[in-house]
């Protein structure tokens, strides 16, 4: 292959201006995303009177494009201009999210239309997220990536603090028009990325698309550490989406919470996750990212069992505390996994590697989300909505408690063996 550099100067070292622009745009966009994730199921349950199956179906739409498009997206993003790709993804998401309140005003909003809008937004998000990962690799040196991901996770979890509170307030005032804030956040993100200097390289690849697809799969499978993160995340995503999809059904129909009460519980939980994100870098330095991964994923799933305490204890408090620790340990897992994976994949292969990883690990999410809705519907007749939701959420989180941490556990030992082998292969004076 031949490569033509698309930059006018050297890549920005450190975190710097370009990372700060990317970070700022994503901070605003993340707040909009939280509004979307809060408002869409709320509208389905309270406005469209959707069934649990329909809630699961739209939850499925949020992730359906991942198994269908990720591998192809990784190859295409590998060949496209990264910055231009991210900008166009933001513009398309602005249009489809804005279409939802427009359909409501025109009197044509329905569950199928919501499904289509959510699915299209997710399809563009697939391209965006793959390009976003490659962008971090292009503008941040290896030694700064734990710090970069810690800041991005802080931004994401901070948005989860204010997002539900803003969403519940905006929905109380505006109804579906609250989604216009989410739509506008994508324009802010697009403007921030557009303001970045050109970065990375535009590659004129001669190898066939299928060759690049298989290269991404091989990168994840042949490396034993990457294979562990692949299998562990896959198992985690078999259960986590069930928990998240059923959560609003538990809150609104099982526990009878109001929009404001549920939004408050989620905001309290996200505040704790911000603290977790702020501590993630320090925790990784003390424990090490590879050693952190199995513990983080086990604890993330285990604390999800806290939902069993409601309504014996006040539901808002139970959900607030349970989701607080649920979010903290998820942040730690995300930061440690990203640091381990990026350190082991060359910059030129980040897009196809991440695409293959997302195809496998996120490919199960739409089916898990749908399974959550189907299980609640199937169990409600015998157990009632509250117990049906609890049983389904516990079943989902137990997958992680029992299995997801196992393939991640040997990661640190494998890294230690590799380091020892490298030292053994060095000349004696260099090793000393």
Short mmCIF file of C-alpha atoms in Angstrom, two decimals:
data_model
loop_
_atom_site.label_atom_id
_atom_site.label_comp_id
_atom_site.label_asym_id
_atom_site.label_seq_id
_atom_site.Cartn_x
_atom_site.Cartn_y
_atom_site.Cartn_z
CA UNK A 1 0.00 0.00 0.00
CA UNK A 2 1.02 3.63 -0.42
CA UNK A 3 0.23 6.43 1.95
CA UNK A 4 -0.12 10.14 1.39
CA UNK A 5 0.07 12.30 4.46
CA UNK A 6 -2.94 14.58 4.76
CA UNK A 7 -1.53 16.89 7.37
CA UNK A 8 0.26 20.13 6.79
CA UNK A 9 2.50 19.57 9.78
CA UNK A 10 3.41 17.03 12.46
CA UNK A 11 0.75 15.33 14.55
CA UNK A 12 -0.10 17.22 17.73
CA UNK A 13 1.87 15.85 20.65
CA UNK A 14 0.34 15.49 24.10
CA UNK A 15 -3.36 16.08 24.49
CA UNK A 16 -3.26 19.64 23.16
CA UNK A 17 -5.68 21.81 21.19
CA UNK A 18 -6.98 19.17 18.80
CA UNK A 19 -7.85 16.74 21.57
CA UNK A 20 -9.48 19.53 23.55
CA UNK A 21 -11.69 20.44 20.58
CA UNK A 22 -12.67 16.80 20.13
CA UNK A 23 -13.27 16.46 23.86
CA UNK A 24 -15.39 19.62 24.04
CA UNK A 25 -17.58 18.59 21.11
CA UNK A 26 -18.14 15.14 22.58
CA UNK A 27 -18.98 16.57 26.00
CA UNK A 28 -21.87 18.53 24.50
CA UNK A 29 -22.91 15.62 22.28
CA UNK A 30 -22.87 13.26 25.27
CA UNK A 31 -25.36 15.46 27.10
CA UNK A 32 -27.64 15.30 24.07
CA UNK A 33 -27.25 11.52 23.95
CA UNK A 34 -28.41 11.22 27.55
CA UNK A 35 -31.49 13.24 26.69
CA UNK A 36 -32.17 10.88 23.79
CA UNK A 37 -31.69 7.73 25.87
CA UNK A 38 -33.98 9.10 28.57
CA UNK A 39 -36.71 10.63 26.42
CA UNK A 40 -37.25 7.89 23.79
CA UNK A 41 -38.26 5.07 26.21
CA UNK A 42 -40.16 7.57 28.36
CA UNK A 43 -42.21 8.66 25.36
CA UNK A 44 -42.81 5.07 24.30
CA UNK A 45 -44.06 4.03 27.74
CA UNK A 46 -45.99 7.15 28.75
CA UNK A 47 -47.08 8.68 25.42
CA UNK A 48 -47.32 5.84 22.90
CA UNK A 49 -48.32 3.23 25.53
CA UNK A 50 -45.81 0.79 24.00
CA UNK A 51 -45.54 -2.78 25.26
CA UNK A 52 -42.37 -4.19 26.83
CA UNK A 53 -41.75 -6.02 23.56
CA UNK A 54 -41.93 -2.74 21.60
CA UNK A 55 -39.57 -1.05 24.09
CA UNK A 56 -37.15 -3.93 23.56
CA UNK A 57 -37.60 -3.68 19.79
CA UNK A 58 -36.60 -0.01 19.70
CA UNK A 59 -33.79 -0.83 22.14
CA UNK A 60 -32.69 -3.36 19.55
CA UNK A 61 -32.71 -0.64 16.88
CA UNK A 62 -30.17 1.34 18.91
CA UNK A 63 -27.59 -1.36 18.24
CA UNK A 64 -28.81 -3.23 15.15
CA UNK A 65 -26.35 -1.61 12.75
CA UNK A 66 -23.35 -2.77 14.78
CA UNK A 67 -23.34 -6.42 13.65
CA UNK A 68 -24.50 -5.43 10.16
CA UNK A 69 -22.11 -2.57 9.40
CA UNK A 70 -19.13 -2.52 11.75
CA UNK A 71 -16.70 -4.61 9.69
CA UNK A 72 -17.49 -2.78 6.46
CA UNK A 73 -17.42 0.55 8.29
CA UNK A 74 -13.96 -0.23 9.66
CA UNK A 75 -12.60 -0.84 6.16
CA UNK A 76 -14.28 2.26 4.70
CA UNK A 77 -13.21 4.56 7.53
CA UNK A 78 -9.72 3.15 7.05
CA UNK A 79 -9.81 4.62 3.50
CA UNK A 80 -11.75 7.84 4.10
CA UNK A 81 -10.71 11.18 5.53
CA UNK A 82 -11.29 10.72 9.26
CA UNK A 83 -12.25 14.29 10.11
CA UNK A 84 -14.70 14.62 7.21
CA UNK A 85 -16.30 11.27 8.12
CA UNK A 86 -16.93 12.35 11.70
CA UNK A 87 -18.45 15.66 10.63
CA UNK A 88 -20.88 14.04 8.17
CA UNK A 89 -21.90 11.45 10.76
CA UNK A 90 -22.82 14.26 13.15
CA UNK A 91 -24.83 16.07 10.47
CA UNK A 92 -26.84 12.95 9.58
CA UNK A 93 -27.59 12.23 13.24
CA UNK A 94 -28.79 15.79 13.68
CA UNK A 95 -31.29 15.29 10.85
CA UNK A 96 -32.76 11.97 11.99
CA UNK A 97 -33.10 12.95 15.66
CA UNK A 98 -34.78 16.23 14.71
CA UNK A 99 -37.23 14.23 12.58
CA UNK A 100 -38.75 12.58 15.68
CA UNK A 101 -40.37 15.69 17.23
CA UNK A 102 -41.25 16.90 13.71
CA UNK A 103 -43.20 13.66 13.17
CA UNK A 104 -44.94 14.19 16.49
CA UNK A 105 -46.06 17.69 15.52
CA UNK A 106 -47.36 16.33 12.21
CA UNK A 107 -49.31 13.62 14.02
CA UNK A 108 -47.46 10.68 12.41
CA UNK A 109 -45.16 9.55 15.23
CA UNK A 110 -45.35 5.79 15.80
CA UNK A 111 -43.24 2.94 17.15
CA UNK A 112 -42.16 1.85 13.62
CA UNK A 113 -41.06 5.40 12.78
CA UNK A 114 -39.12 5.62 16.04
CA UNK A 115 -37.48 2.31 15.14
CA UNK A 116 -36.35 3.68 11.75
CA UNK A 117 -35.01 6.96 13.16
CA UNK A 118 -33.13 5.23 15.97
CA UNK A 119 -31.72 2.62 13.56
CA UNK A 120 -30.43 5.26 11.11
CA UNK A 121 -28.88 7.28 13.93
CA UNK A 122 -27.17 4.12 15.15
CA UNK A 123 -25.90 3.26 11.67
CA UNK A 124 -24.09 6.60 11.42
CA UNK A 125 -22.88 6.21 15.01
CA UNK A 126 -21.12 3.00 13.95
CA UNK A 127 -19.02 4.94 11.45
CA UNK A 128 -18.49 7.78 13.92
CA UNK A 129 -17.30 5.60 16.79
CA UNK A 130 -14.85 3.66 14.64
CA UNK A 131 -13.44 6.90 13.22
CA UNK A 132 -13.39 8.42 16.69
CA UNK A 133 -11.22 5.60 18.05
CA UNK A 134 -8.83 5.95 15.10
CA UNK A 135 -8.73 9.71 15.72
CA UNK A 136 -7.59 9.26 19.32
CA UNK A 137 -4.83 6.99 18.08
CA UNK A 138 -3.80 9.61 15.49
CA UNK A 139 -3.70 12.70 17.73
CA UNK A 140 -2.69 11.29 21.14
CA UNK A 141 0.63 9.46 21.72
CA UNK A 142 0.59 6.08 23.46
CA UNK A 143 1.75 7.46 26.80
CA UNK A 144 -1.15 9.93 26.89
CA UNK A 145 -4.01 7.57 26.02
CA UNK A 146 -4.97 6.48 29.54
CA UNK A 147 -5.16 10.17 30.42
CA UNK A 148 -7.17 10.90 27.26
CA UNK A 149 -9.64 8.09 27.88
CA UNK A 150 -9.96 9.08 31.53
CA UNK A 151 -10.94 12.60 30.42
CA UNK A 152 -13.37 11.24 27.85
CA UNK A 153 -14.94 8.95 30.44
CA UNK A 154 -15.16 11.87 32.87
CA UNK A 155 -16.95 13.84 30.17
CA UNK A 156 -19.29 10.95 29.40
CA UNK A 157 -20.19 10.29 33.00
CA UNK A 158 -20.52 14.02 33.74
CA UNK A 159 -23.10 14.16 30.98
CA UNK A 160 -24.93 11.35 32.71
CA UNK A 161 -25.16 13.54 35.83
CA UNK A 162 -26.79 16.51 34.14
CA UNK A 163 -28.35 14.61 31.23
CA UNK A 164 -31.21 12.84 33.03
CA UNK A 165 -31.99 15.92 35.12
CA UNK A 166 -32.06 18.13 32.02
CA UNK A 167 -34.00 15.48 30.11
CA UNK A 168 -36.68 15.07 32.77
CA UNK A 169 -37.04 18.85 33.10
CA UNK A 170 -37.16 19.42 29.34
CA UNK A 171 -39.61 16.57 28.84
CA UNK A 172 -41.88 17.97 31.57
CA UNK A 173 -41.86 21.34 29.76
CA UNK A 174 -41.60 20.41 26.09
CA UNK A 175 -42.43 16.74 25.64
CA UNK A 176 -40.75 15.26 22.58
CA UNK A 177 -39.36 18.66 21.59
CA UNK A 178 -36.65 17.94 24.19
CA UNK A 179 -35.01 15.87 21.47
CA UNK A 180 -34.18 19.07 19.59
CA UNK A 181 -31.52 19.68 22.22
CA UNK A 182 -30.00 16.31 21.39
CA UNK A 183 -30.13 17.12 17.67
CA UNK A 184 -28.43 20.49 18.22
CA UNK A 185 -25.64 18.83 20.22
CA UNK A 186 -24.53 16.97 17.08
CA UNK A 187 -24.07 20.28 15.28
CA UNK A 188 -21.84 21.47 18.13
CA UNK A 189 -19.79 18.28 17.83
CA UNK A 190 -19.50 18.70 14.05
CA UNK A 191 -18.29 22.29 14.43
CA UNK A 192 -15.67 21.27 17.02
CA UNK A 193 -14.27 18.50 14.80
CA UNK A 194 -14.30 20.80 11.78
CA UNK A 195 -12.15 23.26 13.74
CA UNK A 196 -9.45 20.63 14.32
CA UNK A 197 -6.36 20.62 12.15
CA UNK A 198 -6.19 17.87 9.51
CA UNK A 199 -4.68 14.78 11.09
CA UNK A 200 -3.59 11.24 10.32
CA UNK A 201 -2.98 9.87 6.86
CA UNK A 202 -5.26 9.19 3.92
CA UNK A 203 -4.28 5.71 2.81
CA UNK A 204 -4.46 4.65 -0.83
CA UNK A 205 -4.90 0.96 -0.10
CA UNK A 206 -4.50 -1.59 -2.87
CA UNK A 207 -5.40 -4.63 -0.78
CA UNK A 208 -8.99 -5.87 -1.24
CA UNK A 209 -11.69 -5.01 1.27
CA UNK A 210 -12.02 -8.64 2.34
CA UNK A 211 -8.30 -8.73 3.18
CA UNK A 212 -8.71 -5.78 5.52
CA UNK A 213 -11.82 -7.31 7.10
CA UNK A 214 -9.96 -10.53 7.89
CA UNK A 215 -6.96 -8.55 9.14
CA UNK A 216 -9.16 -6.89 11.75
CA UNK A 217 -10.52 -10.24 12.91
CA UNK A 218 -7.05 -11.79 13.06
CA UNK A 219 -5.69 -8.88 15.10
CA UNK A 220 -8.32 -9.50 17.78
CA UNK A 221 -8.10 -13.29 17.80
CA UNK A 222 -4.42 -14.13 17.41
CA UNK A 223 -3.29 -11.84 20.23
CA UNK A 224 -4.23 -13.70 23.43
CA UNK A 225 -4.71 -10.51 25.46
CA UNK A 226 -6.96 -8.97 22.81
CA UNK A 227 -8.83 -12.27 22.53
CA UNK A 228 -9.53 -12.14 26.26
CA UNK A 229 -10.98 -8.63 26.01
CA UNK A 230 -13.04 -9.73 23.02
CA UNK A 231 -14.61 -12.73 24.78
CA UNK A 232 -15.05 -10.94 28.10
CA UNK A 233 -16.78 -7.95 26.53
CA UNK A 234 -18.94 -10.23 24.41
CA UNK A 235 -20.20 -12.05 27.51
CA UNK A 236 -20.75 -8.75 29.31
CA UNK A 237 -22.84 -7.48 26.42
CA UNK A 238 -25.01 -10.60 26.47
CA UNK A 239 -26.46 -9.47 29.80
CA UNK A 240 -25.88 -5.74 30.27
CA UNK A 241 -28.32 -4.57 27.55
CA UNK A 242 -31.07 -6.68 29.13
CA UNK A 243 -30.54 -4.80 32.40
CA UNK A 244 -30.50 -1.37 30.75
CA UNK A 245 -33.50 -2.01 28.45
CA UNK A 246 -35.74 -3.24 31.26
CA UNK A 247 -34.68 -0.48 33.70
CA UNK A 248 -37.30 2.13 32.61
CA UNK A 249 -40.01 -0.56 32.63
CA UNK A 250 -39.05 -1.42 36.21
CA UNK A 251 -38.99 2.25 37.20
CA UNK A 252 -42.21 3.48 35.56
CA UNK A 253 -44.47 0.44 35.57
CA UNK A 254 -43.00 -1.77 38.28
CA UNK A 255 -42.14 0.81 40.92
CA UNK A 256 -44.46 3.63 39.79
CA UNK A 257 -41.77 6.31 39.74
CA UNK A 258 -42.44 9.66 38.11
CA UNK A 259 -40.29 11.05 35.30
CA UNK A 260 -38.63 13.47 37.74
CA UNK A 261 -37.94 10.76 40.35
CA UNK A 262 -36.40 8.42 37.81
CA UNK A 263 -34.34 11.25 36.33
CA UNK A 264 -33.11 12.18 39.81
CA UNK A 265 -32.04 8.61 40.56
CA UNK A 266 -30.11 8.41 37.30
CA UNK A 267 -28.44 11.77 37.91
CA UNK A 268 -27.31 10.73 41.39
CA UNK A 269 -25.92 7.52 39.91
CA UNK A 270 -24.07 9.40 37.21
CA UNK A 271 -22.55 11.77 39.79
CA UNK A 272 -20.92 8.75 41.41
CA UNK A 273 -19.73 7.57 37.99
CA UNK A 274 -18.00 10.93 37.51
CA UNK A 275 -16.04 10.31 40.69
CA UNK A 276 -15.18 6.88 39.29
CA UNK A 277 -13.97 8.43 36.05
CA UNK A 278 -11.82 10.94 37.92
CA UNK A 279 -10.24 8.08 39.87
CA UNK A 280 -9.87 5.78 36.87
CA UNK A 281 -6.46 7.08 35.83
CA UNK A 282 -5.08 6.81 39.36
CA UNK A 283 -6.57 3.34 39.82
CA UNK A 284 -5.03 2.18 36.55
CA UNK A 285 -1.65 3.52 37.62
CA UNK A 286 -1.82 1.68 40.96
CA UNK A 287 -3.33 -1.61 39.78
CA UNK A 288 -2.53 -1.67 36.07
CA UNK A 289 -5.12 -1.70 33.26
CA UNK A 290 -4.82 -5.43 32.55
CA UNK A 291 -5.28 -6.35 36.23
CA UNK A 292 -8.15 -3.88 36.53
CA UNK A 293 -10.28 -5.39 33.73
CA UNK A 294 -11.55 -8.62 35.39
CA UNK A 295 -12.24 -6.95 38.73
CA UNK A 296 -14.08 -4.04 37.13
CA UNK A 297 -16.35 -6.22 35.01
CA UNK A 298 -17.16 -8.58 37.91
CA UNK A 299 -18.03 -5.76 40.31
CA UNK A 300 -19.99 -3.90 37.61
CA UNK A 301 -22.29 -6.87 37.15
CA UNK A 302 -22.46 -7.90 40.82
CA UNK A 303 -23.78 -4.55 42.05
CA UNK A 304 -26.64 -4.77 39.53
CA UNK A 305 -28.26 -7.27 41.89
CA UNK A 306 -29.09 -4.30 44.12
CA UNK A 307 -32.38 -3.81 42.23
CA UNK A 308 -33.75 -6.73 44.29
CA UNK A 309 -33.93 -4.42 47.32
CA UNK A 310 -36.75 -2.31 45.81
CA UNK A 311 -39.47 -1.67 46.87
CA UNK A 312 -38.57 -3.09 50.32
CA UNK A 313 -36.32 -0.03 50.60
CA UNK A 314 -37.19 3.36 49.01
CA UNK A 315 -36.98 2.77 45.21
CA UNK A 316 -35.25 6.06 44.37
CA UNK A 317 -32.50 5.36 46.91
CA UNK A 318 -32.12 1.75 45.76
CA UNK A 319 -31.87 2.69 42.09
CA UNK A 320 -29.58 5.63 42.84
CA UNK A 321 -27.09 3.54 44.83
CA UNK A 322 -27.24 0.49 42.57
CA UNK A 323 -26.74 2.48 39.39
CA UNK A 324 -24.01 4.56 41.05
CA UNK A 325 -21.70 1.60 41.58
CA UNK A 326 -22.89 0.01 38.35
CA UNK A 327 -21.61 3.09 36.50
CA UNK A 328 -18.36 3.49 38.46
CA UNK A 329 -17.14 -0.01 37.66
CA UNK A 330 -18.27 0.26 34.03
CA UNK A 331 -16.13 3.40 33.65
CA UNK A 332 -13.13 1.60 35.11
CA UNK A 333 -13.65 -1.29 32.71
CA UNK A 334 -13.96 1.01 29.69
CA UNK A 335 -10.81 2.97 30.53
CA UNK A 336 -8.66 -0.06 31.30
CA UNK A 337 -9.85 -2.04 28.27
CA UNK A 338 -9.30 0.86 25.88
CA UNK A 339 -5.78 1.43 27.23
CA UNK A 340 -4.82 -2.25 26.90
CA UNK A 341 -6.26 -2.62 23.42
CA UNK A 342 -4.82 0.55 21.93
CA UNK A 343 -1.36 -0.25 23.25
CA UNK A 344 -1.36 -3.57 21.37
CA UNK A 345 -2.70 -2.45 17.97
CA UNK A 346 -0.64 -0.40 15.46
CA UNK A 347 -2.12 3.01 14.62
CA UNK A 348 -2.59 2.01 10.98
CA UNK A 349 -4.82 -0.90 12.02
CA UNK A 350 -6.90 0.83 14.70
CA UNK A 351 -9.98 1.26 12.50
CA UNK A 352 -10.26 -2.33 11.26
CA UNK A 353 -9.31 -3.75 14.66
CA UNK A 354 -11.92 -1.69 16.47
CA UNK A 355 -14.52 -2.48 13.79
CA UNK A 356 -13.99 -6.23 14.22
CA UNK A 357 -14.07 -5.87 18.00
CA UNK A 358 -17.35 -3.93 17.90
CA UNK A 359 -18.91 -6.32 15.39
CA UNK A 360 -18.36 -9.28 17.67
CA UNK A 361 -18.87 -7.70 21.09
CA UNK A 362 -21.66 -5.27 20.23
CA UNK A 363 -23.29 -7.56 17.70
CA UNK A 364 -25.16 -9.37 20.48
CA UNK A 365 -26.53 -6.16 22.02
CA UNK A 366 -29.61 -5.71 19.78
CA UNK A 367 -30.67 -9.28 20.42
CA UNK A 368 -30.03 -8.96 24.15
CA UNK A 369 -32.11 -5.75 24.27
CA UNK A 370 -34.96 -7.45 22.42
CA UNK A 371 -34.68 -10.49 24.70
CA UNK A 372 -35.17 -8.21 27.71
CA UNK A 373 -38.48 -6.93 26.38
CA UNK A 374 -39.63 -10.40 25.33
CA UNK A 375 -38.82 -11.91 28.74
CA UNK A 376 -40.70 -9.22 30.64
CA UNK A 377 -43.74 -9.68 28.41
CA UNK A 378 -43.58 -13.46 28.86
CA UNK A 379 -43.20 -13.32 32.66
CA UNK A 380 -45.63 -10.49 33.44
CA UNK A 381 -48.74 -12.68 33.29
CA UNK A 382 -47.42 -15.04 35.97
CA UNK A 383 -45.32 -12.73 38.15
CA UNK A 384 -46.59 -9.18 37.51
CA UNK A 385 -44.60 -6.33 35.96
CA UNK A 386 -42.42 -5.64 39.01
CA UNK A 387 -41.23 -9.19 39.55
CA UNK A 388 -40.99 -9.90 35.82
CA UNK A 389 -38.67 -6.92 35.43
CA UNK A 390 -36.58 -7.96 38.44
CA UNK A 391 -36.20 -11.56 37.27
CA UNK A 392 -35.17 -10.41 33.80
CA UNK A 393 -32.63 -7.85 35.07
CA UNK A 394 -31.08 -10.32 37.52
CA UNK A 395 -30.79 -12.96 34.77
CA UNK A 396 -28.95 -10.45 32.59
CA UNK A 397 -26.51 -9.28 35.23
CA UNK A 398 -25.70 -12.82 36.41
CA UNK A 399 -24.11 -13.56 33.04
CA UNK A 400 -21.37 -11.09 33.91
CA UNK A 401 -21.09 -12.21 37.53
CA UNK A 402 -20.56 -15.84 36.55
CA UNK A 403 -18.70 -15.70 33.25
CA UNK A 404 -17.53 -12.34 31.79
CA UNK A 405 -14.51 -11.86 34.09
CA UNK A 406 -13.02 -15.31 33.39
CA UNK A 407 -11.36 -14.65 29.97
CA UNK A 408 -10.02 -11.32 31.27
CA UNK A 409 -8.38 -12.73 34.40
CA UNK A 410 -5.16 -14.05 32.76
CA UNK A 411 -4.37 -10.77 30.93
CA UNK A 412 -1.80 -9.46 33.40
CA UNK A 413 -0.03 -12.83 33.62
CA UNK A 414 0.21 -12.93 29.82
CA UNK A 415 1.69 -9.42 29.74
CA UNK A 416 4.20 -10.36 32.47
CA UNK A 417 5.27 -13.47 30.53
CA UNK A 418 5.74 -11.40 27.37
CA UNK A 419 7.87 -8.88 29.25
CA UNK A 420 9.98 -11.66 30.79
CA UNK A 421 10.46 -13.24 27.37
CA UNK A 422 11.58 -9.93 25.86
CA UNK A 423 14.11 -9.47 28.66
CA UNK A 424 15.40 -12.99 28.14
CA UNK A 425 15.94 -12.34 24.44
CA UNK A 426 17.91 -9.13 25.05
CA UNK A 427 21.70 -9.07 25.22
CA UNK A 428 22.80 -9.38 28.85
CA UNK A 429 24.14 -5.80 29.08
CA UNK A 430 20.89 -4.31 27.69
CA UNK A 431 18.70 -6.39 30.02
CA UNK A 432 20.81 -5.24 32.97
#
